[in-house]
């Protein structure tokens, strides 16, 4: 585990040979690299929507001290939140300001950025920067902690990641890099950066899955670097409203159009009672998910909704496993009422066909939902008692008026 591995570097009995340290670096790299989510959520590095925002974040907040090195230093020095603030103020924000000051070098900004990277790569405890006392203090303060790390892992992580950032920026011109650093509202971004670091410090203390915490917190922070109209351009309102309606109406359990068709064809004396019972159970896990996500971040919402969709596609551990299973049993009972006059062979064939259709629909929902930018998820979950009642009335009556009233809940 990451925490145990970090703590092991403090053990004086460990072999500090270069071979042993090399092995530990390999272990650390494996642990801190992207870990696959059960739900195959895209990582900021590979998600096309987040490549540019991710570059902005790294360029402005990680060039003088990258996140992984910072977390390593936090762990081995057992830092408090108060001390984190000092490093953030005297190191991170100073480095960020130096990047922003490059705007005055419009014609040769890229060359000046490379020079600044070279300065950031100075690991001396005494740096000759008489004309820039703030940067001198920032680098010497950072280097003090690099020196305290006898394993040199913090420094190695910094060198590797700065090299990777430089490689990623090679293809950009000075004008394009200038656009990358044209970012506004730093008060909010600075606050959220501090909030992210403190949240990750808590993950270290509480021995949580740090790799997953890093992904979650960093994705959330990177959202700050997306243009305000990004959710509209990357996933238009019509598509967003469509999948919002499908999901909130229990589409991951029973595709709404198919459910309406089946309810329309039901010929039962107790039709309304059957529909009320079935829909109440089918929508129960969606209602519970909405309640669970109310105070989550958009990043956490996306992660949890994808997990939920995968739990509907196949049996896997889930907070909502019992409710999902009850919902699918209610679906089966409703289908049983619909097919009860069919021959046994016909029932088997139609059940297989409907199940396959539902499976394909869930997979399609997963694909479409994965494309939604997290910034667009603030009002994604809208299910409430009024929507449940209107859906039941529409399925029972087929009324155009009820349908229009229901659809209004999913329009922005």
Short mmCIF file of C-alpha atoms in Angstrom, two decimals:
data_model
loop_
_atom_site.label_atom_id
_atom_site.label_comp_id
_atom_site.label_asym_id
_atom_site.label_seq_id
_atom_site.Cartn_x
_atom_site.Cartn_y
_atom_site.Cartn_z
CA UNK A 1 0.00 0.00 0.00
CA UNK A 2 1.17 3.55 -0.80
CA UNK A 3 1.19 4.76 2.80
CA UNK A 4 3.14 1.78 4.08
CA UNK A 5 5.63 2.13 1.27
CA UNK A 6 6.17 5.81 2.05
CA UNK A 7 6.57 5.07 5.75
CA UNK A 8 9.16 2.41 5.01
CA UNK A 9 11.57 5.09 3.77
CA UNK A 10 11.81 6.39 7.33
CA UNK A 11 13.05 3.04 8.63
CA UNK A 12 16.82 3.36 9.26
CA UNK A 13 17.24 -0.40 8.98
CA UNK A 14 16.38 -0.40 5.30
CA UNK A 15 19.11 -1.02 2.77
CA UNK A 16 19.81 2.33 1.06
CA UNK A 17 21.82 0.83 -1.76
CA UNK A 18 21.11 2.26 -5.20
CA UNK A 19 19.72 -1.09 -6.29
CA UNK A 20 17.27 -1.15 -3.41
CA UNK A 21 16.21 2.46 -3.94
CA UNK A 22 15.74 1.80 -7.63
CA UNK A 23 13.43 -1.06 -6.78
CA UNK A 24 11.47 1.16 -4.41
CA UNK A 25 11.11 3.83 -7.09
CA UNK A 26 9.66 1.22 -9.42
CA UNK A 27 7.23 0.16 -6.70
CA UNK A 28 6.23 3.75 -6.02
CA UNK A 29 5.77 4.49 -9.70
CA UNK A 30 3.49 1.46 -10.08
CA UNK A 31 1.45 2.50 -7.09
CA UNK A 32 1.10 6.17 -8.01
CA UNK A 33 0.34 5.54 -11.68
CA UNK A 34 -3.27 5.51 -12.91
CA UNK A 35 -5.16 2.56 -11.47
CA UNK A 36 -8.05 1.13 -13.52
CA UNK A 37 -11.48 1.98 -12.18
CA UNK A 38 -14.12 -0.75 -12.08
CA UNK A 39 -16.13 1.58 -14.30
CA UNK A 40 -13.34 2.49 -16.72
CA UNK A 41 -13.60 6.21 -15.96
CA UNK A 42 -11.30 8.25 -18.16
CA UNK A 43 -8.22 9.64 -16.46
CA UNK A 44 -7.41 13.36 -16.88
CA UNK A 45 -4.35 12.44 -18.95
CA UNK A 46 -6.30 10.30 -21.45
CA UNK A 47 -9.73 11.96 -21.45
CA UNK A 48 -9.76 14.16 -24.60
CA UNK A 49 -12.03 16.69 -22.85
CA UNK A 50 -9.41 17.27 -20.16
CA UNK A 51 -6.10 17.25 -22.06
CA UNK A 52 -5.93 21.05 -22.50
CA UNK A 53 -7.34 21.87 -19.04
CA UNK A 54 -4.90 19.31 -17.61
CA UNK A 55 -1.96 20.98 -19.33
CA UNK A 56 -3.07 24.35 -17.98
CA UNK A 57 -3.28 22.96 -14.46
CA UNK A 58 0.16 21.32 -14.63
CA UNK A 59 1.78 24.35 -16.24
CA UNK A 60 0.45 26.75 -13.61
CA UNK A 61 0.43 24.65 -10.44
CA UNK A 62 2.96 21.83 -10.86
CA UNK A 63 6.06 23.16 -12.60
CA UNK A 64 7.88 24.21 -9.44
CA UNK A 65 6.59 21.30 -7.33
CA UNK A 66 4.45 18.59 -8.87
CA UNK A 67 1.58 16.94 -7.03
CA UNK A 68 3.14 13.50 -6.48
CA UNK A 69 6.36 14.98 -5.09
CA UNK A 70 4.37 17.30 -2.84
CA UNK A 71 2.33 14.39 -1.45
CA UNK A 72 5.49 12.35 -0.89
CA UNK A 73 7.02 15.25 1.07
CA UNK A 74 3.80 15.62 3.08
CA UNK A 75 3.88 11.94 4.07
CA UNK A 76 7.51 11.62 5.12
CA UNK A 77 7.41 14.91 7.05
CA UNK A 78 3.98 14.36 8.62
CA UNK A 79 2.94 17.89 7.67
CA UNK A 80 0.00 19.74 9.18
CA UNK A 81 -2.55 21.74 7.17
CA UNK A 82 -0.99 24.94 8.48
CA UNK A 83 2.42 23.95 7.12
CA UNK A 84 0.88 22.93 3.79
CA UNK A 85 -0.45 26.46 3.45
CA UNK A 86 3.07 27.82 3.94
CA UNK A 87 4.49 25.65 1.14
CA UNK A 88 1.56 26.50 -1.13
CA UNK A 89 2.01 30.24 -0.54
CA UNK A 90 5.82 30.39 -0.67
CA UNK A 91 6.50 27.77 -3.35
CA UNK A 92 3.49 26.80 -5.51
CA UNK A 93 2.02 30.27 -5.98
CA UNK A 94 5.44 31.85 -6.57
CA UNK A 95 6.14 29.32 -9.33
CA UNK A 96 2.70 29.96 -10.81
CA UNK A 97 3.31 33.72 -10.85
CA UNK A 98 6.62 33.24 -12.68
CA UNK A 99 4.78 31.29 -15.39
CA UNK A 100 2.17 34.05 -15.68
CA UNK A 101 4.89 36.70 -15.99
CA UNK A 102 6.01 35.04 -19.22
CA UNK A 103 3.11 36.76 -20.99
CA UNK A 104 5.37 39.77 -21.56
CA UNK A 105 7.63 37.58 -23.72
CA UNK A 106 5.03 37.00 -26.44
CA UNK A 107 7.49 36.63 -29.30
CA UNK A 108 9.79 34.12 -27.62
CA UNK A 109 7.60 32.82 -24.81
CA UNK A 110 8.50 29.19 -25.42
CA UNK A 111 12.25 29.87 -25.13
CA UNK A 112 11.67 31.80 -21.92
CA UNK A 113 9.54 28.97 -20.54
CA UNK A 114 12.33 26.47 -21.22
CA UNK A 115 14.76 28.77 -19.38
CA UNK A 116 12.37 28.95 -16.44
CA UNK A 117 12.12 25.14 -16.39
CA UNK A 118 15.92 25.05 -16.14
CA UNK A 119 15.78 27.41 -13.16
CA UNK A 120 13.07 25.26 -11.54
CA UNK A 121 15.44 22.29 -11.99
CA UNK A 122 18.12 23.87 -9.80
CA UNK A 123 18.28 21.73 -6.65
CA UNK A 124 20.94 23.69 -4.76
CA UNK A 125 20.29 24.90 -1.21
CA UNK A 126 22.01 28.18 -2.09
CA UNK A 127 20.77 29.62 -5.38
CA UNK A 128 22.19 32.72 -7.06
CA UNK A 129 19.04 34.67 -7.92
CA UNK A 130 19.80 38.07 -6.45
CA UNK A 131 17.36 39.78 -8.82
CA UNK A 132 14.45 37.57 -7.78
CA UNK A 133 14.44 37.04 -4.03
CA UNK A 134 10.95 35.48 -3.94
CA UNK A 135 11.84 32.76 -6.45
CA UNK A 136 15.19 32.19 -4.71
CA UNK A 137 13.39 31.67 -1.39
CA UNK A 138 10.78 29.40 -3.01
CA UNK A 139 13.35 27.12 -4.64
CA UNK A 140 15.60 26.92 -1.58
CA UNK A 141 12.59 26.13 0.62
CA UNK A 142 11.50 23.37 -1.78
CA UNK A 143 15.05 22.03 -2.08
CA UNK A 144 15.33 21.79 1.70
CA UNK A 145 12.63 19.10 1.59
CA UNK A 146 14.14 17.41 -1.44
CA UNK A 147 17.39 17.10 0.56
CA UNK A 148 15.59 15.74 3.64
CA UNK A 149 14.29 12.87 1.50
CA UNK A 150 17.27 10.50 1.65
CA UNK A 151 15.65 8.18 -0.88
CA UNK A 152 15.57 11.07 -3.42
CA UNK A 153 12.19 9.83 -4.63
CA UNK A 154 10.50 13.23 -4.34
CA UNK A 155 13.18 14.79 -6.54
CA UNK A 156 13.09 11.89 -9.01
CA UNK A 157 9.32 12.21 -9.38
CA UNK A 158 9.70 15.95 -9.97
CA UNK A 159 12.39 15.49 -12.65
CA UNK A 160 10.39 12.79 -14.45
CA UNK A 161 7.13 14.74 -14.47
CA UNK A 162 8.70 18.06 -15.49
CA UNK A 163 10.42 16.23 -18.36
CA UNK A 164 7.06 14.72 -19.36
CA UNK A 165 5.35 18.11 -19.23
CA UNK A 166 8.07 19.65 -21.39
CA UNK A 167 7.67 16.82 -23.89
CA UNK A 168 3.89 17.40 -24.01
CA UNK A 169 4.42 21.12 -24.60
CA UNK A 170 6.95 20.64 -27.43
CA UNK A 171 4.23 20.58 -30.09
CA UNK A 172 2.79 23.93 -28.98
CA UNK A 173 3.94 27.28 -30.36
CA UNK A 174 4.62 30.35 -28.20
CA UNK A 175 1.19 31.73 -29.15
CA UNK A 176 -0.51 28.48 -28.16
CA UNK A 177 1.33 28.33 -24.83
CA UNK A 178 0.29 31.93 -24.24
CA UNK A 179 -3.33 30.81 -24.68
CA UNK A 180 -2.74 28.02 -22.17
CA UNK A 181 -1.71 30.47 -19.46
CA UNK A 182 -4.50 32.96 -20.23
CA UNK A 183 -6.49 31.84 -17.20
CA UNK A 184 -8.75 33.93 -14.96
CA UNK A 185 -10.24 33.80 -11.46
CA UNK A 186 -7.14 32.67 -9.58
CA UNK A 187 -8.73 33.36 -6.19
CA UNK A 188 -11.10 30.45 -6.76
CA UNK A 189 -8.44 28.24 -8.31
CA UNK A 190 -5.97 28.92 -5.49
CA UNK A 191 -8.62 28.11 -2.90
CA UNK A 192 -9.54 24.85 -4.66
CA UNK A 193 -5.89 23.87 -5.08
CA UNK A 194 -5.39 24.25 -1.32
CA UNK A 195 -8.60 22.33 -0.71
CA UNK A 196 -7.39 19.51 -2.98
CA UNK A 197 -4.01 19.22 -1.22
CA UNK A 198 -5.66 19.13 2.20
CA UNK A 199 -8.13 16.47 1.06
CA UNK A 200 -5.25 14.33 -0.22
CA UNK A 201 -3.35 14.85 3.04
CA UNK A 202 -6.41 13.42 4.84
CA UNK A 203 -6.35 10.45 2.46
CA UNK A 204 -2.74 9.82 3.50
CA UNK A 205 -3.55 10.07 7.20
CA UNK A 206 -6.64 7.88 6.91
CA UNK A 207 -4.74 5.36 4.72
CA UNK A 208 -7.35 5.57 1.99
CA UNK A 209 -6.72 4.47 -1.61
CA UNK A 210 -4.44 7.40 -2.42
CA UNK A 211 -4.14 6.65 -6.12
CA UNK A 212 -7.91 6.84 -6.55
CA UNK A 213 -8.09 9.92 -4.31
CA UNK A 214 -5.46 11.68 -6.45
CA UNK A 215 -7.42 10.93 -9.62
CA UNK A 216 -10.69 12.11 -8.12
CA UNK A 217 -9.34 15.31 -6.53
CA UNK A 218 -7.18 16.25 -9.51
CA UNK A 219 -10.03 15.74 -11.99
CA UNK A 220 -12.18 17.98 -9.81
CA UNK A 221 -9.47 20.69 -9.73
CA UNK A 222 -8.86 20.45 -13.49
CA UNK A 223 -12.52 21.38 -14.06
CA UNK A 224 -11.49 24.91 -13.02
CA UNK A 225 -9.45 25.19 -16.23
CA UNK A 226 -12.29 24.34 -18.62
CA UNK A 227 -13.90 27.18 -20.55
CA UNK A 228 -17.30 28.13 -19.15
CA UNK A 229 -19.11 27.03 -22.32
CA UNK A 230 -17.25 23.70 -22.58
CA UNK A 231 -20.12 21.48 -21.47
CA UNK A 232 -22.31 22.94 -24.23
CA UNK A 233 -19.73 22.57 -26.99
CA UNK A 234 -18.58 19.12 -25.96
CA UNK A 235 -21.99 17.60 -25.31
CA UNK A 236 -24.99 19.58 -26.50
CA UNK A 237 -28.08 20.29 -24.43
CA UNK A 238 -30.37 18.05 -26.45
CA UNK A 239 -28.21 14.98 -25.87
CA UNK A 240 -27.69 15.89 -22.23
CA UNK A 241 -31.42 16.30 -21.59
CA UNK A 242 -32.11 13.03 -23.38
CA UNK A 243 -29.78 10.91 -21.25
CA UNK A 244 -30.80 12.84 -18.10
CA UNK A 245 -34.42 11.84 -18.74
CA UNK A 246 -33.54 8.23 -19.58
CA UNK A 247 -31.42 7.81 -16.47
CA UNK A 248 -33.78 9.52 -14.01
CA UNK A 249 -36.71 7.46 -15.35
CA UNK A 250 -34.88 4.24 -14.57
CA UNK A 251 -33.57 3.55 -18.07
CA UNK A 252 -30.74 1.45 -16.67
CA UNK A 253 -33.42 -0.95 -15.32
CA UNK A 254 -36.12 -0.64 -17.98
CA UNK A 255 -35.70 1.44 -21.16
CA UNK A 256 -38.54 4.04 -20.99
CA UNK A 257 -39.90 3.64 -24.54
CA UNK A 258 -40.06 -0.14 -24.20
CA UNK A 259 -41.64 0.18 -20.75
CA UNK A 260 -44.30 2.53 -22.15
CA UNK A 261 -45.06 0.10 -24.99
CA UNK A 262 -45.45 -2.81 -22.55
CA UNK A 263 -47.64 -0.79 -20.16
CA UNK A 264 -49.80 0.37 -23.09
CA UNK A 265 -50.40 -3.24 -24.14
CA UNK A 266 -51.25 -4.46 -20.64
CA UNK A 267 -54.87 -5.55 -20.35
CA UNK A 268 -55.51 -6.03 -16.67
CA UNK A 269 -58.25 -5.06 -14.27
CA UNK A 270 -55.61 -4.04 -11.75
CA UNK A 271 -53.35 -2.36 -14.34
CA UNK A 272 -52.77 0.83 -12.33
CA UNK A 273 -51.93 -1.12 -9.18
CA UNK A 274 -49.44 -3.31 -11.10
CA UNK A 275 -47.74 -0.26 -12.68
CA UNK A 276 -47.53 1.64 -9.38
CA UNK A 277 -45.95 -1.35 -7.64
CA UNK A 278 -43.44 -2.00 -10.46
CA UNK A 279 -42.39 1.61 -11.06
CA UNK A 280 -41.99 2.35 -7.36
CA UNK A 281 -39.45 -0.47 -7.13
CA UNK A 282 -37.79 0.27 -10.49
CA UNK A 283 -37.16 3.91 -9.52
CA UNK A 284 -36.21 3.25 -5.89
CA UNK A 285 -32.45 2.78 -6.58
CA UNK A 286 -32.46 5.96 -8.71
CA UNK A 287 -34.07 7.91 -5.86
CA UNK A 288 -31.53 6.56 -3.38
CA UNK A 289 -28.65 7.40 -5.73
CA UNK A 290 -29.94 10.97 -6.07
CA UNK A 291 -30.02 11.31 -2.30
CA UNK A 292 -26.49 9.88 -2.01
CA UNK A 293 -25.08 12.28 -4.64
CA UNK A 294 -26.62 15.51 -3.35
CA UNK A 295 -23.52 16.75 -1.58
CA UNK A 296 -20.93 15.13 -3.87
CA UNK A 297 -18.70 16.96 -6.33
CA UNK A 298 -19.38 16.65 -10.06
CA UNK A 299 -16.34 14.40 -10.37
CA UNK A 300 -17.69 12.09 -7.69
CA UNK A 301 -21.14 12.18 -9.31
CA UNK A 302 -19.75 10.97 -12.62
CA UNK A 303 -17.76 8.22 -10.93
CA UNK A 304 -20.74 7.00 -8.89
CA UNK A 305 -23.26 7.14 -11.76
CA UNK A 306 -20.93 5.11 -13.97
CA UNK A 307 -20.50 2.57 -11.17
CA UNK A 308 -24.28 2.42 -10.86
CA UNK A 309 -24.71 1.82 -14.61
CA UNK A 310 -22.16 -0.98 -14.55
CA UNK A 311 -23.94 -2.52 -11.56
CA UNK A 312 -27.13 -2.61 -13.66
CA UNK A 313 -25.27 -4.21 -16.55
CA UNK A 314 -23.74 -7.00 -14.48
CA UNK A 315 -23.80 -8.23 -10.92
CA UNK A 316 -21.02 -6.54 -9.00
CA UNK A 317 -20.60 -5.06 -5.55
CA UNK A 318 -22.55 -1.84 -5.15
CA UNK A 319 -23.98 0.39 -2.43
CA UNK A 320 -27.31 -0.10 -4.20
CA UNK A 321 -27.06 -3.82 -4.95
CA UNK A 322 -30.20 -4.82 -3.03
CA UNK A 323 -32.32 -2.01 -4.52
CA UNK A 324 -31.06 -2.77 -8.04
CA UNK A 325 -31.87 -6.47 -7.62
CA UNK A 326 -35.37 -5.59 -6.33
CA UNK A 327 -35.85 -3.28 -9.33
CA UNK A 328 -34.94 -6.02 -11.80
CA UNK A 329 -37.27 -8.46 -10.01
CA UNK A 330 -40.08 -5.90 -10.38
CA UNK A 331 -39.18 -5.60 -14.07
CA UNK A 332 -39.40 -9.39 -14.46
CA UNK A 333 -42.77 -9.49 -12.69
CA UNK A 334 -44.14 -6.77 -14.99
CA UNK A 335 -42.86 -8.63 -18.05
CA UNK A 336 -44.49 -11.78 -16.66
CA UNK A 337 -47.85 -9.99 -16.57
CA UNK A 338 -47.28 -8.75 -20.12
CA UNK A 339 -46.33 -12.18 -21.48
CA UNK A 340 -48.60 -14.41 -19.38
CA UNK A 341 -50.87 -15.35 -22.30
CA UNK A 342 -47.96 -16.32 -24.57
CA UNK A 343 -46.78 -19.88 -25.12
CA UNK A 344 -43.83 -21.05 -23.03
CA UNK A 345 -41.55 -21.04 -26.07
CA UNK A 346 -42.68 -17.56 -27.05
CA UNK A 347 -42.12 -16.27 -23.51
CA UNK A 348 -38.54 -17.61 -23.48
CA UNK A 349 -37.75 -16.04 -26.86
CA UNK A 350 -39.31 -12.66 -26.05
CA UNK A 351 -37.65 -12.48 -22.62
CA UNK A 352 -34.27 -13.16 -24.23
CA UNK A 353 -34.93 -10.52 -26.87
CA UNK A 354 -36.02 -7.91 -24.31
CA UNK A 355 -33.09 -8.71 -22.00
CA UNK A 356 -30.64 -8.33 -24.88
CA UNK A 357 -32.24 -5.04 -25.88
CA UNK A 358 -31.94 -3.77 -22.30
CA UNK A 359 -28.31 -4.87 -22.05
CA UNK A 360 -27.44 -3.02 -25.27
CA UNK A 361 -29.30 0.05 -24.03
CA UNK A 362 -27.31 0.14 -20.77
CA UNK A 363 -24.04 -0.20 -22.69
CA UNK A 364 -25.14 2.69 -24.91
CA UNK A 365 -26.00 4.77 -21.83
CA UNK A 366 -22.53 4.10 -20.41
CA UNK A 367 -20.93 5.17 -23.68
CA UNK A 368 -22.98 8.37 -23.94
CA UNK A 369 -22.67 9.26 -20.26
CA UNK A 370 -18.88 8.82 -20.39
CA UNK A 371 -18.73 11.62 -22.98
CA UNK A 372 -20.44 14.14 -20.72
CA UNK A 373 -18.13 16.72 -19.23
CA UNK A 374 -18.23 16.57 -15.44
CA UNK A 375 -18.98 20.30 -15.28
CA UNK A 376 -22.40 19.58 -16.81
CA UNK A 377 -23.50 17.20 -14.05
CA UNK A 378 -24.56 19.71 -11.39
CA UNK A 379 -28.28 19.21 -12.13
CA UNK A 380 -28.12 15.79 -13.76
CA UNK A 381 -30.01 13.97 -10.99
CA UNK A 382 -33.50 15.50 -10.80
CA UNK A 383 -35.74 12.59 -9.81
CA UNK A 384 -38.29 13.44 -7.10
CA UNK A 385 -41.73 12.31 -5.93
CA UNK A 386 -43.47 14.57 -8.46
CA UNK A 387 -41.54 13.00 -11.36
CA UNK A 388 -42.28 9.49 -10.07
CA UNK A 389 -46.02 10.23 -9.84
CA UNK A 390 -46.13 11.84 -13.29
CA UNK A 391 -44.24 8.92 -14.83
CA UNK A 392 -46.68 6.45 -13.28
CA UNK A 393 -49.68 8.45 -14.54
CA UNK A 394 -48.19 8.67 -18.05
CA UNK A 395 -47.47 4.91 -18.19
CA UNK A 396 -50.99 4.19 -16.95
CA UNK A 397 -52.89 6.59 -19.23
CA UNK A 398 -50.59 7.32 -22.18
CA UNK A 399 -51.84 10.91 -21.98
CA UNK A 400 -50.04 13.46 -24.17
CA UNK A 401 -50.64 16.05 -21.47
CA UNK A 402 -48.96 13.85 -18.84
CA UNK A 403 -46.06 13.22 -21.23
CA UNK A 404 -45.50 16.96 -21.82
CA UNK A 405 -45.70 17.66 -18.10
CA UNK A 406 -43.13 14.94 -17.43
CA UNK A 407 -40.70 16.10 -20.14
CA UNK A 408 -40.65 19.64 -18.72
CA UNK A 409 -38.66 18.34 -15.74
CA UNK A 410 -35.76 17.39 -18.04
CA UNK A 411 -35.49 20.55 -20.16
CA UNK A 412 -33.02 23.35 -19.51
#
